[in-house]
Each structure stands twice: as structure tokens, then as C-alpha cells.
C-alpha positions as a Python dict, from the first residue, in 0.01 Angstrom:
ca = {
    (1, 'X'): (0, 0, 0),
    (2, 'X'): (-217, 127, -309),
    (3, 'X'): (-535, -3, -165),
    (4, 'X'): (-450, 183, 121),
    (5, 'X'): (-387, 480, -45),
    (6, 'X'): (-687, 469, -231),
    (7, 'X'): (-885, 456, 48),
    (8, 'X'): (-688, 774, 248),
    (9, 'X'): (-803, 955, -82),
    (10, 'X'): (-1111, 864, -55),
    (11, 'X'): (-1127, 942, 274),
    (12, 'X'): (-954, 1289, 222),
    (13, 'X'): (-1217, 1359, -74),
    (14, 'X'): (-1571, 1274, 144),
    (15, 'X'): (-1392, 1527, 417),
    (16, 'X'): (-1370, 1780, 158),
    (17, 'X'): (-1696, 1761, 18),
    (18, 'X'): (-1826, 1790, 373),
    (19, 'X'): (-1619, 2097, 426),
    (20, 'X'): (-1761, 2258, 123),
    (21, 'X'): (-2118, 2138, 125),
    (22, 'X'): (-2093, 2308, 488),
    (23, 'X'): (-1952, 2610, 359),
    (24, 'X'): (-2215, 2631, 91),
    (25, 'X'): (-2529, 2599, 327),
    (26, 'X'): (-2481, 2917, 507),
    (27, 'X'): (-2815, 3087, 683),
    (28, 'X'): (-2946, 3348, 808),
    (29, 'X'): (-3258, 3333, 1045),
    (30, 'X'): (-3551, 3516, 1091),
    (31, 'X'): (-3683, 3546, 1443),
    (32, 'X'): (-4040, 3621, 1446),
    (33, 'X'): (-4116, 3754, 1810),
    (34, 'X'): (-4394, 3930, 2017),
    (35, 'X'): (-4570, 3884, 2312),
    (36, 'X'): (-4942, 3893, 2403),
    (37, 'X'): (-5001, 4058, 2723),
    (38, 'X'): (-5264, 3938, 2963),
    (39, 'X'): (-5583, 4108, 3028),
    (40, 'X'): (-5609, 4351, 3317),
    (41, 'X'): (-5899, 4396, 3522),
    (42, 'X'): (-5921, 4674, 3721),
    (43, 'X'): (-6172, 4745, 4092),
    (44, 'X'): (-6327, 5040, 4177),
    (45, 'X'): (-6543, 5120, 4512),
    (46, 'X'): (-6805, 5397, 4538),
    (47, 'X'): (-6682, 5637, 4799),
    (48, 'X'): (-6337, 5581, 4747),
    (49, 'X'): (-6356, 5264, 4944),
    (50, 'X'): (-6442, 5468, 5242),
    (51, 'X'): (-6760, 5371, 5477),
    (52, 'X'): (-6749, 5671, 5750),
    (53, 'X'): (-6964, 5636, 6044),
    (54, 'X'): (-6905, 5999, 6140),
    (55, 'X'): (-6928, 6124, 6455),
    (56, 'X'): (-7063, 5900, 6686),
    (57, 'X'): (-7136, 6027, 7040),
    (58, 'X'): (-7011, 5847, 7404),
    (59, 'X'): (-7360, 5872, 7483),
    (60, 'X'): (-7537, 5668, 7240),
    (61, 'X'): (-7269, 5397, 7320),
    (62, 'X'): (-7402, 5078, 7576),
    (63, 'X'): (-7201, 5064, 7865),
    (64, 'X'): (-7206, 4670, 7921),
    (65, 'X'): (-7251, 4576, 7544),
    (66, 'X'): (-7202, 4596, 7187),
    (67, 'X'): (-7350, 4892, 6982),
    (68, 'X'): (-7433, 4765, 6648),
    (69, 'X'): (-7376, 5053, 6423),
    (70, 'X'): (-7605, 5088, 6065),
    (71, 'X'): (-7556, 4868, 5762),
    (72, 'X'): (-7322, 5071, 5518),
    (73, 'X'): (-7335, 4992, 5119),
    (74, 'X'): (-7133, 5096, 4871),
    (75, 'X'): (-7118, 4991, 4467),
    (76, 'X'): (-6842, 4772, 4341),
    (77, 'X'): (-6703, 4731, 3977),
    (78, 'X'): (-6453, 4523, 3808),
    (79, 'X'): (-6361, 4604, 3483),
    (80, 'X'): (-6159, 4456, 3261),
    (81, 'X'): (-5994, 4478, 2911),
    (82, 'X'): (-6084, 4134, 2771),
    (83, 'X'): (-6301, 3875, 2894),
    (84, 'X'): (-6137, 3740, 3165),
    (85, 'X'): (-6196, 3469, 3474),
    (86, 'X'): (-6150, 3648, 3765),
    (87, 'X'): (-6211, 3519, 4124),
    (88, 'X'): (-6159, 3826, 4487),
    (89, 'X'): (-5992, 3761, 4796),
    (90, 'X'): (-6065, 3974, 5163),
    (91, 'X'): (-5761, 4021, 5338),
    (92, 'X'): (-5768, 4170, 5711),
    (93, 'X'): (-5555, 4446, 5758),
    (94, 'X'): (-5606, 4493, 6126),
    (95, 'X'): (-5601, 4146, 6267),
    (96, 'X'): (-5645, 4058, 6630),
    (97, 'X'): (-5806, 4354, 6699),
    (98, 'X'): (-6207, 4229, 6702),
    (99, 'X'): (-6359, 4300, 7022),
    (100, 'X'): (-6526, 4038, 7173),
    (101, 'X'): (-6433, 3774, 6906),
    (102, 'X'): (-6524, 3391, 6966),
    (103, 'X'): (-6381, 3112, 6740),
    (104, 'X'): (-6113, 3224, 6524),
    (105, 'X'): (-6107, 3125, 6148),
    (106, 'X'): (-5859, 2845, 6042),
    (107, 'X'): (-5625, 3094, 5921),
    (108, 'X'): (-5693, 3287, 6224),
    (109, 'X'): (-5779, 3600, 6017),
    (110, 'X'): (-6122, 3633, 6140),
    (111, 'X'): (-6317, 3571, 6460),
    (112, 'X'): (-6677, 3510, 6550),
    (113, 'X'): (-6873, 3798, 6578),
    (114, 'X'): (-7029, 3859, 6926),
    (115, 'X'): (-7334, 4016, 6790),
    (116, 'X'): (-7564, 3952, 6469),
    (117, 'X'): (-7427, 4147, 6133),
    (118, 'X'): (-7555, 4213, 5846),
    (119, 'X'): (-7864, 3977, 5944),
    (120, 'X'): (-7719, 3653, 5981),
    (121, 'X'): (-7658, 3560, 6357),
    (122, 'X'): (-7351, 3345, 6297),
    (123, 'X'): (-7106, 3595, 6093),
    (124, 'X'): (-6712, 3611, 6082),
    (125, 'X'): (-6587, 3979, 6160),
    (126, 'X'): (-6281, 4121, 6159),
    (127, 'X'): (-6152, 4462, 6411),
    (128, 'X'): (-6148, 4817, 6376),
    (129, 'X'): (-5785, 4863, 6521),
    (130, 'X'): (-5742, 4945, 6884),
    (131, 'X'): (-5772, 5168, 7180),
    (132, 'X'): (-5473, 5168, 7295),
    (133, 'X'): (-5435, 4786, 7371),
    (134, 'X'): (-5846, 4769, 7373),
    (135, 'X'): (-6000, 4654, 7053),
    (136, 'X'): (-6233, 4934, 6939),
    (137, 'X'): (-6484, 4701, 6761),
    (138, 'X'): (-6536, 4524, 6440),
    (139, 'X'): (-6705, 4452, 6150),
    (140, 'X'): (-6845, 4231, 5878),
    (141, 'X'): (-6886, 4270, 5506),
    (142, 'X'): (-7052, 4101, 5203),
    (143, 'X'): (-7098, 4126, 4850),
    (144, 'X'): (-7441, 4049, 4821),
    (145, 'X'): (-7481, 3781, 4531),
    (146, 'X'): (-7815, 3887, 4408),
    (147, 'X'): (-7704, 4240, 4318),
    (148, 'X'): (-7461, 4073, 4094),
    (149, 'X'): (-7445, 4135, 3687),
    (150, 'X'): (-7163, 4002, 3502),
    (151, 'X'): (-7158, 4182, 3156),
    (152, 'X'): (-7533, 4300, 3272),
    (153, 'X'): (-7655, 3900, 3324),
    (154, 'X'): (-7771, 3767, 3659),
    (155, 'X'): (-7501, 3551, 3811),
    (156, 'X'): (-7437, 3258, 4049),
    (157, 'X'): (-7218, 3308, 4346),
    (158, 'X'): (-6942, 3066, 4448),
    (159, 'X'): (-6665, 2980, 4665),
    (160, 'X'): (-6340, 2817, 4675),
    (161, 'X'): (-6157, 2703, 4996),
    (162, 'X'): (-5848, 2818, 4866),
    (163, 'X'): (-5656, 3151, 4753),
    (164, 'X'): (-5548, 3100, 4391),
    (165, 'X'): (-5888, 2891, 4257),
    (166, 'X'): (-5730, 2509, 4301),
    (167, 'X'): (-5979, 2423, 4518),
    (168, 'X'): (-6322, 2293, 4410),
    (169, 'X'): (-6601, 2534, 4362),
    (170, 'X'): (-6922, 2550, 4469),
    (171, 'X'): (-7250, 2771, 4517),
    (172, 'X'): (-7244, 3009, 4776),
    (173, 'X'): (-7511, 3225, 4796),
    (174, 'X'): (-7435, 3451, 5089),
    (175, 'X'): (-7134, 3652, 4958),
    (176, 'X'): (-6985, 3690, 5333),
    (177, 'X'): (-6630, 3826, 5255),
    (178, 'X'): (-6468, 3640, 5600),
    (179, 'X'): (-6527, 3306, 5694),
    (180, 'X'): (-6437, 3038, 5898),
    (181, 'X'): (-6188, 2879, 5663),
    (182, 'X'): (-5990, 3203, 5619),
    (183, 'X'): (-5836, 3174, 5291),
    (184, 'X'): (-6179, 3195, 5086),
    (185, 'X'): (-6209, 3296, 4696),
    (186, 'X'): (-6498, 3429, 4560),
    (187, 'X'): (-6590, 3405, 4188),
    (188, 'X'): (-6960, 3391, 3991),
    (189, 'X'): (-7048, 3168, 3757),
    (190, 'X'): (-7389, 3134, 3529),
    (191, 'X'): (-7744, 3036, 3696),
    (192, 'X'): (-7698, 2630, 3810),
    (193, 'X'): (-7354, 2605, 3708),
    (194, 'X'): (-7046, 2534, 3948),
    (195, 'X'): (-6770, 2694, 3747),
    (196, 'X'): (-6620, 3043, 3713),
    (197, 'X'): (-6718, 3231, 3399),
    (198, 'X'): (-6520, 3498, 3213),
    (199, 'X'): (-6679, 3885, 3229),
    (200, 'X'): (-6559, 4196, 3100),
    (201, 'X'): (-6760, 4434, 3353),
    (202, 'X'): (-6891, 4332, 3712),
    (203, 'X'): (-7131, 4547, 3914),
    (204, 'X'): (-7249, 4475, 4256),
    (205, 'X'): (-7325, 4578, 4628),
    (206, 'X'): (-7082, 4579, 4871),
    (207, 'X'): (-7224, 4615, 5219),
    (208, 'X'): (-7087, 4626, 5570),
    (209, 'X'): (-7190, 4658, 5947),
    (210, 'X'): (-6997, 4764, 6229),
    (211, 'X'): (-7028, 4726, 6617),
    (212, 'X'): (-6837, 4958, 6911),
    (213, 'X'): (-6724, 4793, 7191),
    (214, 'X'): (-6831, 4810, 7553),
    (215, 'X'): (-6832, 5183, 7632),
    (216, 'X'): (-6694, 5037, 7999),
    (217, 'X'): (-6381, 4907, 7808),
    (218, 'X'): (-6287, 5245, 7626),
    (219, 'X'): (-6132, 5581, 7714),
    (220, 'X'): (-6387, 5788, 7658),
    (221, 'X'): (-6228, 6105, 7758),
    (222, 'X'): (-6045, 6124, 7398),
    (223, 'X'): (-6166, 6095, 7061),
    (224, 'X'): (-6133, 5726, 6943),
    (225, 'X'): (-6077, 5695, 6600),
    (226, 'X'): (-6213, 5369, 6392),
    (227, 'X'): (-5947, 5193, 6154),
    (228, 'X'): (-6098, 4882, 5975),
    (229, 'X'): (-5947, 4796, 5662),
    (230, 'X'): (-6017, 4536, 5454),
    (231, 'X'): (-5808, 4483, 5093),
    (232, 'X'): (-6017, 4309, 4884),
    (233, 'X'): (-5752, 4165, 4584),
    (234, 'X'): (-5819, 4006, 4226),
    (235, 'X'): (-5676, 3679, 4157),
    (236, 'X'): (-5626, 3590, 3791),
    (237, 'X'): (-5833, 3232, 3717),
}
């Protein structure tokens, strides 16, 4: 019995100890917090984004063809707060309306233009809304790589067959804005190199060329209003 008392009282004194060691150790903690916000880059486009054809008369329209309208051009910027990777996207806001359109784009956002654009005979285009249930025509754009300057250098243009930047880069000199995959991303990177490169400002040419349907195929005896639009959007590399 006294060995096993001693060893209750034992017992009873580490438990105390703990209790009061426990008691002893009290804390208080100091949370050091913050948050560092990413940069923002921010597109502007000459014109307010607008290319305006004007008035266009009936007359001057081909009854049994295309009328290729004049190559538009306005001046894009991206700027942003910090250095940042930044890769754009063209997204079709009036789709299935391209008048005469041949092989659609994998995504199906684009078509095959019926006539040349913007000097290259093979060119995706996308519509300028409709007539009714008559597309009205279409267009193509590009941001031409050579008129380019990241931070005020000369840059390399390149693509990636995918939408967020996964997808392996590579040159891509034309800087057509619809192609036949659909889902394109556009970055620049420096002369010979492959890979996107961080910028704070980006200048460039954005240019575009329309066409009017078949004058056969329209009502005529209203005013006919053209309604491309094209959002081009920033994605974050």
C-alpha cells in the first residue's frame, strides 16, 4: 500500500506541475498581415475603339460580289503599373453572322473569309451583325507585329493555341487576331526568343478591313447599319 501511495503522489505532483507550468506560459500573438496586390494593366484604343466606315452609298456596292471596304488603323496601348507578363485574346461578339464564310475555326468563332483582307488571301473573319436574317458582311483584324515596342524596344510576336498561356509558344509574325484554331493568345517576347516577356507600356497598330455583302442579298431600300465587335481581353501570364 505505501509504494502505491507513493507513486499516486507522485503522480498527483507531475499533474500539478503541468497545470502550473501551463498556467505560467501564457501568450499573446502578434499577427503580422498585408497583402500585395497584383499589377494592373490597363488597354486603350485610338478612336474610342471605334473604326466608322461612314456613309457608304447602295451604289458603290457590287451586286453579285463582295465590296472590300478600306484598311482601317487605329493605335493600341497597354499600360500597366508594374512590369507585368501579359498575353490578349479576340473574342467575336457577333458570331455566325460572316457573309459568305467558308471553313469555320475549331471553336467555330471565325470563318474563312471569302475575299482577301488585310493582304493575305487566306484570312479568318468574323461578321458585322445582320440584315435582318442576312449577314451584312465581315471583317478581319491584326495587330501588326512590326509596329510593336514593348517599353519602347522592338519585339517578337507569338502565339499560343490556348486561352490562359498553357499552351506552348511560338513565333508568329502575322498578328491576325482570328484564326483557325479559335481560342488563340497573343503575347511578344524579345528578338529570337520563344517566351513572353514582362512590359510596363505596349504601343502598336491595330488594323482592320471590312467587306459588304452582295448588294443582291440586302434590303437596300433602308439604311443598314454595320455592327462588328470584337473584345479584345488581357489575360494575366
Amino acid at each position: 500500500m505505501l509504494n502505491k501511495m507513493k507513486l499516486k503522489t507522485f503522480a498527483l505532483a507531475i499533474t500539478a506541475c503541468t497545470v502550473y507550468s501551463a498556467m505560467a506560459a501564457d501568450t499573446a500573438d502578434v499577427h503580422v498581415i498585408g497583402s500585395i496586390s497584383p499589377a494592373a494593366c490597363t488597354p486603350t484604343i485610338s478612336g474610342g475603339g471605334t473604326i466608322d466606315y461612314g456613309n457608304i452609298k447602295a451604289s458603290s456596292l457590287k451586286a453579285d460580289d463582295y465590296t472590300v471596304l478600306d484598311v482601317k488603323t487605329l493605335d493600341i496601348a497597354i499600360t500597366c503599373s508594374a512590369p507585368t507578363v501579359v498575353g490578349i485574346h479576340a473574342i467575336n461578339g457577333r458570331p455566325n453572322t460572316l457573309a459568305g464564310g467558308g471553313q469555320s475555326s475549331v471553336t467555330g468563332q471565325s470563318q474563312q473569309s471569302p475575299v482577301v483582307l488585310l493582304g493575305m488571301p487566306t484570312t479568318y473573319a468574323v461578321g458585322l451583325g445582320l440584315d435582318g436574317s442576312t449577314p451584312i458582311g465581315g471583317y478581319a483584324g491584326k495587330l501588326d507585329t512590326s509596329s510593336v515596342l514593348l517599353d519602347g524596344v522592338a519585339v517578337e510576336g507569338l502565339n499560343a493555341t490556348s486561352t490562359d498561356g498553357s499552351g506552348t509558344w511560338s513565333k508568329y509574325s502575322k498578328g491576325v487576331l482570328y484564326t483557325p484554331f479559335g481560342f488563340d493568345l497573343f503575347s511578344w517576347g524579345a528578338s529570337g526568343s520563344s517566351v513572353p516577356v514582362a512590359f510596363t507600356n505596349m504601343t502598336g497598330k491595330l488594323s482592320v478591313q471590312a467587306y459588304i455583302n452582295k448588294s443582291s442579298e440586302l434590303q437596300l431600300s433602308k439604311t443598314i447599319n454595320l455592327d462588328g465587335l470584337t473584345t479584345i481581353e488581357l489575360v494575366y501570364l
